[in-house]
PDB file of C-alpha atoms in Angstrom:
ATOM      1  CA  MET A 483     133.740 125.960 -49.642  1.00  0.00           C
ATOM      2  CA  SER A 484     133.915 126.207 -53.372  1.00  0.00           C
ATOM      3  CA  GLU A 485     136.146 128.949 -54.950  1.00  0.00           C
ATOM      4  CA  PRO A 486     134.087 132.138 -55.868  1.00  0.00           C
ATOM      5  CA  HIS A 487     132.834 131.981 -59.347  1.00  0.00           C
ATOM      6  CA  VAL A 488     134.007 135.034 -61.476  1.00  0.00           C
ATOM      7  CA  CYS A 489     132.569 136.135 -64.750  1.00  0.00           C
ATOM      8  CA  THR A 490     135.060 136.207 -67.365  1.00  0.00           C
ATOM      9  CA  CYS A 491     133.237 138.770 -69.527  1.00  0.00           C
ATOM     10  CA  HIS A 492     135.723 141.568 -68.229  1.00  0.00           C
ATOM     11  CA  ASP A 493     138.962 141.940 -67.159  1.00  0.00           C
ATOM     12  CA  ASN A 494     138.222 145.100 -65.068  1.00  0.00           C
ATOM     13  CA  PRO A 495     136.224 144.081 -61.699  1.00  0.00           C
ATOM     14  CA  TYR A 496     134.707 147.576 -61.735  1.00  0.00           C
ATOM     15  CA  ALA A 497     133.298 147.126 -65.689  1.00  0.00           C
ATOM     16  CA  LEU A 498     129.591 148.133 -66.000  1.00  0.00           C
ATOM     17  CA  ASP A 499     127.121 146.861 -68.123  1.00  0.00           C
ATOM     18  CA  LYS A 500     123.971 148.160 -69.377  1.00  0.00           C
ATOM     19  CA  VAL A 501     120.815 146.092 -68.501  1.00  0.00           C
ATOM     20  CA  LYS A 502     117.077 146.958 -69.370  1.00  0.00           C
ATOM     21  CA  VAL A 503     114.130 146.256 -67.160  1.00  0.00           C
ATOM     22  CA  LEU A 504     111.665 143.982 -68.969  1.00  0.00           C
ATOM     23  CA  ARG A 505     109.257 143.296 -66.016  1.00  0.00           C
ATOM     24  CA  VAL A 506     108.552 144.893 -62.399  1.00  0.00           C
ATOM     25  CA  TYR A 507     106.148 143.052 -60.179  1.00  0.00           C
ATOM     26  CA  GLN A 508     105.191 144.194 -56.729  1.00  0.00           C
ATOM     27  CA  LEU A 509     105.638 141.478 -54.416  1.00  0.00           C
ATOM     28  CA  THR A 510     104.833 143.175 -51.208  1.00  0.00           C
ATOM     29  CA  GLU A 511     104.231 146.653 -49.980  1.00  0.00           C
ATOM     30  CA  LYS A 512     107.965 146.956 -49.650  1.00  0.00           C
ATOM     31  CA  GLU A 513     109.608 144.547 -52.149  1.00  0.00           C
ATOM     32  CA  LYS A 514     109.283 144.585 -56.121  1.00  0.00           C
ATOM     33  CA  LEU A 515     110.760 141.826 -58.524  1.00  0.00           C
ATOM     34  CA  PHE A 516     112.601 143.335 -61.298  1.00  0.00           C
ATOM     35  CA  LEU A 517     113.616 141.109 -64.319  1.00  0.00           C
ATOM     36  CA  PHE A 518     116.703 142.396 -66.349  1.00  0.00           C
ATOM     37  CA  ARG A 519     118.023 141.661 -69.719  1.00  0.00           C
ATOM     38  CA  PHE A 520     121.629 142.628 -70.933  1.00  0.00           C
ATOM     39  CA  GLU A 521     121.804 144.898 -73.781  1.00  0.00           C
ATOM     40  CA  ASP A 522     124.885 143.593 -75.235  1.00  0.00           C
ATOM     41  CA  PRO A 523     124.327 140.138 -76.644  1.00  0.00           C
ATOM     42  CA  GLU A 524     128.034 139.226 -76.253  1.00  0.00           C
ATOM     43  CA  ILE A 525     127.788 139.768 -72.474  1.00  0.00           C
ATOM     44  CA  ALA A 526     124.277 138.180 -72.436  1.00  0.00           C
ATOM     45  CA  GLU A 527     125.541 134.994 -73.789  1.00  0.00           C
ATOM     46  CA  LYS A 528     128.881 134.893 -71.594  1.00  0.00           C
ATOM     47  CA  TRP A 529     127.374 136.260 -68.339  1.00  0.00           C
ATOM     48  CA  THR A 530     126.548 133.490 -65.507  1.00  0.00           C
ATOM     49  CA  PHE A 531     126.708 133.311 -61.985  1.00  0.00           C
ATOM     50  CA  LYS A 532     126.025 130.646 -59.056  1.00  0.00           C
ATOM     51  CA  PRO A 533     123.137 130.684 -56.681  1.00  0.00           C
ATOM     52  CA  GLY A 534     123.981 133.061 -53.711  1.00  0.00           C
ATOM     53  CA  GLN A 535     126.078 135.456 -55.452  1.00  0.00           C
ATOM     54  CA  PHE A 536     125.274 139.093 -56.001  1.00  0.00           C
ATOM     55  CA  VAL A 537     125.713 142.189 -58.221  1.00  0.00           C
ATOM     56  CA  GLN A 538     126.034 145.992 -57.917  1.00  0.00           C
ATOM     57  CA  LEU A 539     123.074 147.531 -59.225  1.00  0.00           C
ATOM     58  CA  THR A 540     123.951 151.290 -60.499  1.00  0.00           C
ATOM     59  CA  VAL A 541     121.238 154.198 -61.092  1.00  0.00           C
ATOM     60  CA  PRO A 542     123.548 156.897 -62.594  1.00  0.00           C
ATOM     61  CA  GLY A 543     123.465 160.043 -60.814  1.00  0.00           C
ATOM     62  CA  VAL A 544     122.122 158.321 -57.721  1.00  0.00           C
ATOM     63  CA  GLY A 545     124.297 155.315 -56.703  1.00  0.00           C
ATOM     64  CA  GLU A 546     124.445 151.711 -56.194  1.00  0.00           C
ATOM     65  CA  VAL A 547     123.548 148.999 -54.160  1.00  0.00           C
ATOM     66  CA  PRO A 548     124.474 145.349 -53.549  1.00  0.00           C
ATOM     67  CA  ILE A 549     121.793 142.916 -54.371  1.00  0.00           C
ATOM     68  CA  SER A 550     121.700 138.968 -54.397  1.00  0.00           C
ATOM     69  CA  ILE A 551     120.436 137.337 -57.468  1.00  0.00           C
ATOM     70  CA  CYS A 552     117.133 135.577 -56.984  1.00  0.00           C
ATOM     71  CA  SER A 553     116.555 133.829 -60.405  1.00  0.00           C
ATOM     72  CA  SER A 554     118.315 130.502 -61.674  1.00  0.00           C
ATOM     73  CA  PRO A 555     121.500 130.740 -63.474  1.00  0.00           C
ATOM     74  CA  MET A 556     119.985 128.294 -65.973  1.00  0.00           C
ATOM     75  CA  LYS A 557     118.322 131.376 -67.716  1.00  0.00           C
ATOM     76  CA  ARG A 558     121.078 133.022 -69.591  1.00  0.00           C
ATOM     77  CA  GLY A 559     121.126 136.476 -70.618  1.00  0.00           C
ATOM     78  CA  PHE A 560     118.473 137.321 -67.935  1.00  0.00           C
ATOM     79  CA  PHE A 561     118.311 137.703 -64.332  1.00  0.00           C
ATOM     80  CA  GLU A 562     116.046 138.790 -61.684  1.00  0.00           C
ATOM     81  CA  LEU A 563     116.537 141.152 -58.215  1.00  0.00           C
ATOM     82  CA  CYS A 564     114.132 141.347 -55.464  1.00  0.00           C
ATOM     83  CA  ILE A 565     114.482 144.694 -54.133  1.00  0.00           C
ATOM     84  CA  ARG A 566     113.277 146.370 -50.795  1.00  0.00           C
ATOM     85  CA  LYS A 567     112.575 150.050 -50.877  1.00  0.00           C
ATOM     86  CA  VAL A 568     114.766 151.101 -47.799  1.00  0.00           C
ATOM     87  CA  GLY A 569     116.939 154.263 -48.860  1.00  0.00           C
ATOM     88  CA  ARG A 570     117.794 156.820 -51.541  1.00  0.00           C
ATOM     89  CA  VAL A 571     119.148 154.263 -54.042  1.00  0.00           C
ATOM     90  CA  THR A 572     116.492 151.622 -53.641  1.00  0.00           C
ATOM     91  CA  THR A 573     113.797 154.159 -53.912  1.00  0.00           C
ATOM     92  CA  ALA A 574     115.018 155.349 -57.297  1.00  0.00           C
ATOM     93  CA  ILE A 575     115.256 151.847 -58.460  1.00  0.00           C
ATOM     94  CA  HIS A 576     111.609 151.245 -57.212  1.00  0.00           C
ATOM     95  CA  LYS A 577     110.663 153.969 -59.983  1.00  0.00           C
ATOM     96  CA  LEU A 578     111.964 152.040 -62.665  1.00  0.00           C
ATOM     97  CA  LYS A 579     109.617 150.701 -65.466  1.00  0.00           C
ATOM     98  CA  PRO A 580     109.959 148.273 -68.285  1.00  0.00           C
ATOM     99  CA  GLY A 581     112.091 149.661 -70.890  1.00  0.00           C
ATOM    100  CA  ASP A 582     114.167 151.903 -68.471  1.00  0.00           C
ATOM    101  CA  THR A 583     118.083 150.931 -68.456  1.00  0.00           C
ATOM    102  CA  VAL A 584     120.643 150.858 -65.246  1.00  0.00           C
ATOM    103  CA  LEU A 585     123.778 149.293 -65.147  1.00  0.00           C
ATOM    104  CA  VAL A 586     125.280 146.377 -63.303  1.00  0.00           C
ATOM    105  CA  ARG A 587     128.659 144.993 -62.340  1.00  0.00           C
ATOM    106  CA  GLY A 588     129.571 141.470 -61.132  1.00  0.00           C
ATOM    107  CA  PRO A 589     128.746 138.768 -60.072  1.00  0.00           C
ATOM    108  CA  TYR A 590     130.409 138.849 -56.871  1.00  0.00           C
ATOM    109  CA  GLY A 591     131.095 136.907 -53.725  1.00  0.00           C
ATOM    110  CA  ASN A 592     130.826 132.958 -53.096  1.00  0.00           C
ATOM    111  CA  GLY A 593     127.971 131.071 -54.048  1.00  0.00           C
ATOM    112  CA  PHE A 594     126.352 128.044 -52.727  1.00  0.00           C
ATOM    113  CA  PRO A 595     128.427 124.845 -53.768  1.00  0.00           C
ATOM    114  CA  VAL A 596     125.510 123.357 -55.558  1.00  0.00           C
ATOM    115  CA  ASP A 597     127.812 121.275 -57.740  1.00  0.00           C
ATOM    116  CA  ASP A 598     129.027 119.495 -54.370  1.00  0.00           C
ATOM    117  CA  TRP A 599     125.370 118.958 -53.371  1.00  0.00           C
ATOM    118  CA  GLU A 600     124.446 116.554 -56.197  1.00  0.00           C
ATOM    119  CA  GLY A 601     123.164 113.297 -54.691  1.00  0.00           C
ATOM    120  CA  MET A 602     122.214 115.076 -51.587  1.00  0.00           C
ATOM    121  CA  ASP A 603     118.663 116.169 -50.061  1.00  0.00           C
ATOM    122  CA  ILE A 604     118.249 120.049 -50.039  1.00  0.00           C
ATOM    123  CA  LEU A 605     116.686 121.854 -46.946  1.00  0.00           C
ATOM    124  CA  LEU A 606     115.925 125.679 -47.531  1.00  0.00           C
ATOM    125  CA  ILE A 607     115.015 127.834 -44.645  1.00  0.00           C
ATOM    126  CA  ALA A 608     114.254 131.369 -45.303  1.00  0.00           C
ATOM    127  CA  ALA A 609     112.756 134.348 -43.206  1.00  0.00           C
ATOM    128  CA  GLY A 610     111.611 137.574 -44.666  1.00  0.00           C
ATOM    129  CA  LEU A 611     113.870 138.925 -47.401  1.00  0.00           C
ATOM    130  CA  GLY A 612     116.107 135.833 -46.850  1.00  0.00           C
ATOM    131  CA  ALA A 613     113.520 134.034 -49.466  1.00  0.00           C
ATOM    132  CA  ALA A 614     115.264 136.130 -52.372  1.00  0.00           C
ATOM    133  CA  PRO A 615     118.646 134.282 -52.601  1.00  0.00           C
ATOM    134  CA  LEU A 616     117.215 131.040 -51.529  1.00  0.00           C
ATOM    135  CA  ARG A 617     114.777 131.131 -54.242  1.00  0.00           C
ATOM    136  CA  SER A 618     117.967 131.066 -56.694  1.00  0.00           C
ATOM    137  CA  VAL A 619     118.862 127.866 -55.108  1.00  0.00           C
ATOM    138  CA  PHE A 620     115.365 126.429 -55.276  1.00  0.00           C
ATOM    139  CA  LEU A 621     114.717 127.312 -59.009  1.00  0.00           C
ATOM    140  CA  TYR A 622     118.320 125.964 -59.913  1.00  0.00           C
ATOM    141  CA  ALA A 623     117.621 122.739 -58.152  1.00  0.00           C
ATOM    142  CA  MET A 624     114.227 122.707 -59.925  1.00  0.00           C
ATOM    143  CA  ASP A 625     115.794 123.150 -63.218  1.00  0.00           C
ATOM    144  CA  ASN A 626     118.209 120.468 -62.594  1.00  0.00           C
ATOM    145  CA  ARG A 627     115.676 118.222 -60.637  1.00  0.00           C
ATOM    146  CA  TRP A 628     117.783 115.028 -61.528  1.00  0.00           C
ATOM    147  CA  LYS A 629     120.643 115.970 -59.657  1.00  0.00           C
ATOM    148  CA  TYR A 630     119.218 116.182 -56.399  1.00  0.00           C
ATOM    149  CA  GLY A 631     117.303 113.908 -53.718  1.00  0.00           C
ATOM    150  CA  ASN A 632     114.222 115.352 -51.957  1.00  0.00           C
ATOM    151  CA  ILE A 633     113.786 119.161 -51.250  1.00  0.00           C
ATOM    152  CA  THR A 634     112.075 121.100 -48.680  1.00  0.00           C
ATOM    153  CA  PHE A 635     111.409 124.904 -48.926  1.00  0.00           C
ATOM    154  CA  ILE A 636     110.523 126.520 -45.713  1.00  0.00           C
ATOM    155  CA  ASN A 637     109.607 130.263 -46.329  1.00  0.00           C
ATOM    156  CA  THR A 638     108.681 132.507 -43.274  1.00  0.00           C
ATOM    157  CA  ALA A 639     107.804 136.027 -42.421  1.00  0.00           C
ATOM    158  CA  ARG A 640     106.173 137.980 -39.561  1.00  0.00           C
ATOM    159  CA  TYR A 641     103.002 138.560 -41.493  1.00  0.00           C
ATOM    160  CA  GLY A 642     101.207 137.206 -44.478  1.00  0.00           C
ATOM    161  CA  LYS A 643     101.359 140.164 -46.723  1.00  0.00           C
ATOM    162  CA  ASP A 644     105.143 140.219 -46.369  1.00  0.00           C
ATOM    163  CA  LEU A 645     105.498 136.362 -47.485  1.00  0.00           C
ATOM    164  CA  LEU A 646     107.966 136.700 -50.482  1.00  0.00           C
ATOM    165  CA  PHE A 647     107.157 134.568 -53.335  1.00  0.00           C
ATOM    166  CA  TYR A 648     103.941 133.142 -51.587  1.00  0.00           C
ATOM    167  CA  LYS A 649     101.862 133.168 -54.857  1.00  0.00           C
ATOM    168  CA  GLU A 650     104.603 131.514 -56.949  1.00  0.00           C
ATOM    169  CA  LEU A 651     105.393 128.860 -54.163  1.00  0.00           C
ATOM    170  CA  GLU A 652     101.724 128.146 -53.610  1.00  0.00           C
ATOM    171  CA  ALA A 653     101.141 127.628 -57.230  1.00  0.00           C
ATOM    172  CA  MET A 654     103.997 125.076 -57.468  1.00  0.00           C
ATOM    173  CA  LYS A 655     102.869 123.207 -54.302  1.00  0.00           C
ATOM    174  CA  ASP A 656     100.624 120.299 -56.097  1.00  0.00           C
ATOM    175  CA  LEU A 657     103.148 119.510 -58.852  1.00  0.00           C
ATOM    176  CA  ALA A 658     106.250 120.000 -56.812  1.00  0.00           C
ATOM    177  CA  GLU A 659     104.890 117.478 -54.023  1.00  0.00           C
ATOM    178  CA  ALA A 660     104.385 114.864 -56.866  1.00  0.00           C
ATOM    179  CA  ASP A 661     108.238 115.420 -57.428  1.00  0.00           C
ATOM    180  CA  ASN A 662     109.529 115.034 -53.858  1.00  0.00           C
ATOM    181  CA  VAL A 663     109.651 118.754 -53.425  1.00  0.00           C
ATOM    182  CA  LYS A 664     107.792 120.078 -50.151  1.00  0.00           C
ATOM    183  CA  ILE A 665     106.973 123.717 -49.928  1.00  0.00           C
ATOM    184  CA  ILE A 666     106.212 125.137 -46.012  1.00  0.00           C
ATOM    185  CA  GLN A 667     105.082 128.682 -45.749  1.00  0.00           C
ATOM    186  CA  SER A 668     104.196 130.182 -42.243  1.00  0.00           C
ATOM    187  CA  VAL A 669     103.817 133.521 -40.499  1.00  0.00           C
ATOM    188  CA  THR A 670     104.988 134.295 -36.909  1.00  0.00           C
ATOM    189  CA  ARG A 671     102.954 137.576 -35.779  1.00  0.00           C
ATOM    190  CA  ASP A 672      99.722 137.405 -37.828  1.00  0.00           C
ATOM    191  CA  PRO A 673      96.632 136.123 -36.213  1.00  0.00           C
ATOM    192  CA  GLU A 674      94.446 136.614 -39.236  1.00  0.00           C
ATOM    193  CA  TRP A 675      96.568 134.634 -41.458  1.00  0.00           C
ATOM    194  CA  PRO A 676      94.428 131.169 -42.354  1.00  0.00           C
ATOM    195  CA  GLY A 677      97.757 129.304 -43.102  1.00  0.00           C
ATOM    196  CA  LEU A 678     100.476 127.970 -41.149  1.00  0.00           C
ATOM    197  CA  HIS A 679     101.971 129.827 -38.117  1.00  0.00           C
ATOM    198  CA  GLY A 680     105.498 129.146 -36.511  1.00  0.00           C
ATOM    199  CA  ARG A 681     108.786 130.135 -36.671  1.00  0.00           C
ATOM    200  CA  PRO A 682     111.250 128.395 -39.315  1.00  0.00           C
ATOM    201  CA  GLN A 683     112.803 126.052 -36.654  1.00  0.00           C
ATOM    202  CA  ASN A 684     109.372 124.490 -35.885  1.00  0.00           C
ATOM    203  CA  PHE A 685     108.836 123.074 -39.367  1.00  0.00           C
ATOM    204  CA  ILE A 686     112.204 121.389 -39.809  1.00  0.00           C
ATOM    205  CA  VAL A 687     110.654 118.193 -38.360  1.00  0.00           C
ATOM    206  CA  GLU A 688     108.241 118.317 -41.130  1.00  0.00           C
ATOM    207  CA  ALA A 689     111.044 118.300 -43.880  1.00  0.00           C
ATOM    208  CA  ASN A 690     111.269 115.191 -46.191  1.00  0.00           C
ATOM    209  CA  THR A 691     114.764 115.495 -46.218  1.00  0.00           C
ATOM    210  CA  ASN A 692     117.549 112.909 -44.629  1.00  0.00           C
ATOM    211  CA  PRO A 693     119.423 114.596 -42.030  1.00  0.00           C
ATOM    212  CA  LYS A 694     122.525 112.552 -42.613  1.00  0.00           C
ATOM    213  CA  ASN A 695     122.589 113.614 -46.436  1.00  0.00           C
ATOM    214  CA  THR A 696     121.000 116.894 -46.608  1.00  0.00           C
ATOM    215  CA  ALA A 697     122.598 120.362 -47.812  1.00  0.00           C
ATOM    216  CA  VAL A 698     121.021 123.043 -45.495  1.00  0.00           C
ATOM    217  CA  ALA A 699     120.921 126.540 -46.805  1.00  0.00           C
ATOM    218  CA  ILE A 700     119.540 129.508 -44.586  1.00  0.00           C
ATOM    219  CA  CYS A 701     118.920 133.162 -44.931  1.00  0.00           C
ATOM    220  CA  GLY A 702     117.035 135.738 -42.674  1.00  0.00           C
ATOM    221  CA  PRO A 703     117.840 138.099 -39.733  1.00  0.00           C
ATOM    222  CA  PRO A 704     120.563 137.214 -37.385  1.00  0.00           C
ATOM    223  CA  ARG A 705     118.010 136.503 -34.671  1.00  0.00           C
ATOM    224  CA  MET A 706     116.934 133.436 -36.158  1.00  0.00           C
ATOM    225  CA  TYR A 707     120.197 131.609 -36.586  1.00  0.00           C
ATOM    226  CA  LYS A 708     120.865 130.023 -33.167  1.00  0.00           C
ATOM    227  CA  ALA A 709     117.629 128.535 -32.799  1.00  0.00           C
ATOM    228  CA  VAL A 710     117.880 127.178 -36.373  1.00  0.00           C
ATOM    229  CA  PHE A 711     121.374 125.814 -36.100  1.00  0.00           C
ATOM    230  CA  GLU A 712     120.012 124.302 -32.404  1.00  0.00           C
ATOM    231  CA  SER A 713     117.146 122.627 -34.086  1.00  0.00           C
ATOM    232  CA  LEU A 714     119.291 121.466 -37.249  1.00  0.00           C
ATOM    233  CA  ILE A 715     121.826 119.665 -35.069  1.00  0.00           C
ATOM    234  CA  ASN A 716     119.317 118.321 -32.450  1.00  0.00           C
ATOM    235  CA  TYR A 717     117.535 116.436 -35.407  1.00  0.00           C
ATOM    236  CA  GLY A 718     120.750 115.198 -36.878  1.00  0.00           C
ATOM    237  CA  TYR A 719     121.648 117.428 -39.603  1.00  0.00           C
ATOM    238  CA  ARG A 720     125.565 117.646 -40.161  1.00  0.00           C
ATOM    239  CA  PRO A 721     127.177 120.839 -39.332  1.00  0.00           C
ATOM    240  CA  GLU A 722     129.574 120.630 -42.131  1.00  0.00           C
ATOM    241  CA  ASN A 723     126.657 120.804 -44.810  1.00  0.00           C
ATOM    242  CA  ILE A 724     124.945 123.688 -43.446  1.00  0.00           C
ATOM    243  CA  PHE A 725     125.700 127.116 -45.097  1.00  0.00           C
ATOM    244  CA  VAL A 726     124.321 130.756 -44.761  1.00  0.00           C
ATOM    245  CA  THR A 727     124.213 133.474 -46.823  1.00  0.00           C
ATOM    246  CA  LEU A 728     124.490 137.252 -45.189  1.00  0.00           C
ATOM    247  CA  GLU A 729     122.423 139.866 -46.722  1.00  0.00           C
ATOM    248  CA  ARG A 730     124.240 142.720 -44.996  1.00  0.00           C
ATOM    249  CA  LYS A 731     127.218 145.140 -44.510  1.00  0.00           C
ATOM    250  CA  MET A 732     128.429 144.946 -48.171  1.00  0.00           C
ATOM    251  CA  LYS A 733     129.139 148.116 -50.035  1.00  0.00           C
ATOM    252  CA  CYS A 734     131.911 147.985 -52.576  1.00  0.00           C
ATOM    253  CA  GLY A 735     131.422 144.194 -53.595  1.00  0.00           C
ATOM    254  CA  ILE A 736     135.155 143.423 -54.108  1.00  0.00           C
ATOM    255  CA  GLY A 737     136.567 143.700 -50.323  1.00  0.00           C
ATOM    256  CA  LYS A 738     138.204 147.233 -51.362  1.00  0.00           C
ATOM    257  CA  CYS A 739     136.349 149.515 -49.077  1.00  0.00           C
ATOM    258  CA  GLY A 740     136.546 147.548 -45.827  1.00  0.00           C
ATOM    259  CA  HIS A 741     132.901 148.207 -44.935  1.00  0.00           C
ATOM    260  CA  CYS A 742     132.144 144.668 -44.464  1.00  0.00           C
ATOM    261  CA  VAL A 743     135.129 143.494 -42.778  1.00  0.00           C
ATOM    262  CA  VAL A 744     134.228 141.427 -39.572  1.00  0.00           C
ATOM    263  CA  GLY A 745     136.201 139.125 -37.063  1.00  0.00           C
ATOM    264  CA  THR A 746     139.539 139.515 -35.341  1.00  0.00           C
ATOM    265  CA  SER A 747     143.271 139.927 -36.560  1.00  0.00           C
ATOM    266  CA  THR A 748     143.670 136.369 -36.914  1.00  0.00           C
ATOM    267  CA  SER A 749     140.297 135.527 -38.653  1.00  0.00           C
ATOM    268  CA  LEU A 750     139.176 138.486 -40.586  1.00  0.00           C
ATOM    269  CA  LYS A 751     136.235 137.951 -43.077  1.00  0.00           C
ATOM    270  CA  TYR A 752     135.157 140.238 -46.016  1.00  0.00           C
ATOM    271  CA  VAL A 753     131.360 139.424 -46.204  1.00  0.00           C
ATOM    272  CA  CYS A 754     131.314 140.499 -49.878  1.00  0.00           C
ATOM    273  CA  ARG A 755     134.521 138.628 -50.934  1.00  0.00           C
ATOM    274  CA  ASP A 756     134.711 135.649 -48.506  1.00  0.00           C
ATOM    275  CA  GLY A 757     131.205 135.302 -48.627  1.00  0.00           C
ATOM    276  CA  PRO A 758     128.272 136.128 -48.858  1.00  0.00           C
ATOM    277  CA  VAL A 759     127.653 132.474 -48.455  1.00  0.00           C
ATOM    278  CA  PHE A 760     129.280 130.810 -45.318  1.00  0.00           C
ATOM    279  CA  THR A 761     129.601 127.403 -43.771  1.00  0.00           C
ATOM    280  CA  TYR A 762     128.179 126.885 -40.114  1.00  0.00           C
ATOM    281  CA  PHE A 763     131.788 126.795 -38.931  1.00  0.00           C
ATOM    282  CA  ASP A 764     132.486 130.155 -40.441  1.00  0.00           C
ATOM    283  CA  ILE A 765     129.627 131.703 -38.439  1.00  0.00           C
ATOM    284  CA  VAL A 766     130.385 130.062 -34.953  1.00  0.00           C
ATOM    285  CA  SER A 767     134.388 130.936 -35.261  1.00  0.00           C
ATOM    286  CA  THR A 768     134.135 134.439 -36.445  1.00  0.00           C
ATOM    287  CA  PRO A 769     133.270 136.929 -33.994  1.00  0.00           C
ATOM    288  CA  GLY A 770     130.730 139.667 -35.399  1.00  0.00           C
ATOM    289  CA  LEU A 771     129.518 137.786 -38.539  1.00  0.00           C
ATOM    290  CA  LEU A 772     126.196 137.797 -37.450  1.00  0.00           C
ATOM    291  CA  ASP A 773     125.908 141.311 -35.696  1.00  0.00           C
TER     292      ASP A 773
END
């Protein structure tokens, strides 16, 4: 695992920066996509992140929440967050309009080791909200297409109305396939859906990737991982090239509050500090990491 990327804009890890909402797009009934821009041009020039990292987004007077960045780090000065309305803070965020300002700190945690993946194929496997952090990996790989081999993005949800970035990915399909990029989108519980039906592991066999030389990134609900791991290994994907990002348990963002600590006394992990990106071996050797 590569070392965490740390923004050098501030010496203080709690430092907050003001960002303006430029665009709000309703993705599903529960999720909105927000485009933010830094107000301070110096911060905008210096601030960057790795795919898989997250920020703490603060609504003054309401609170803060950790959210994975879902845009490409190649777009400097701007970043996108896909936010599901599930509580008091995210409800307040969903009320934001273009022109409003909020506060952000970060980025935090480990990202995916995308530099180590150069020359490899890439297989992305997402379920539900897991499509958000994997979108960052996908867009980064597309921005640096010459660095990587074939790419497959498997994007799934229970119902068609819940498929994140469905329209965006469908619009890219024809051009992507001409560039050896395969996009597979399916649902698991929607009999009215006119497209593909099936769980993520059902489509691994259709990926255009070479199992012996492929970096795999996975994100979704904990119940999916065992079946996906088994399918990947059965098809010959190397365990050391399998990575998972966990969208859960984080609170303070820097490992101080202890809210996200898991494991045993001999193998403690802080999801926010040691993750949120973990290796396959981290997952299978750390009790409670997927609970």
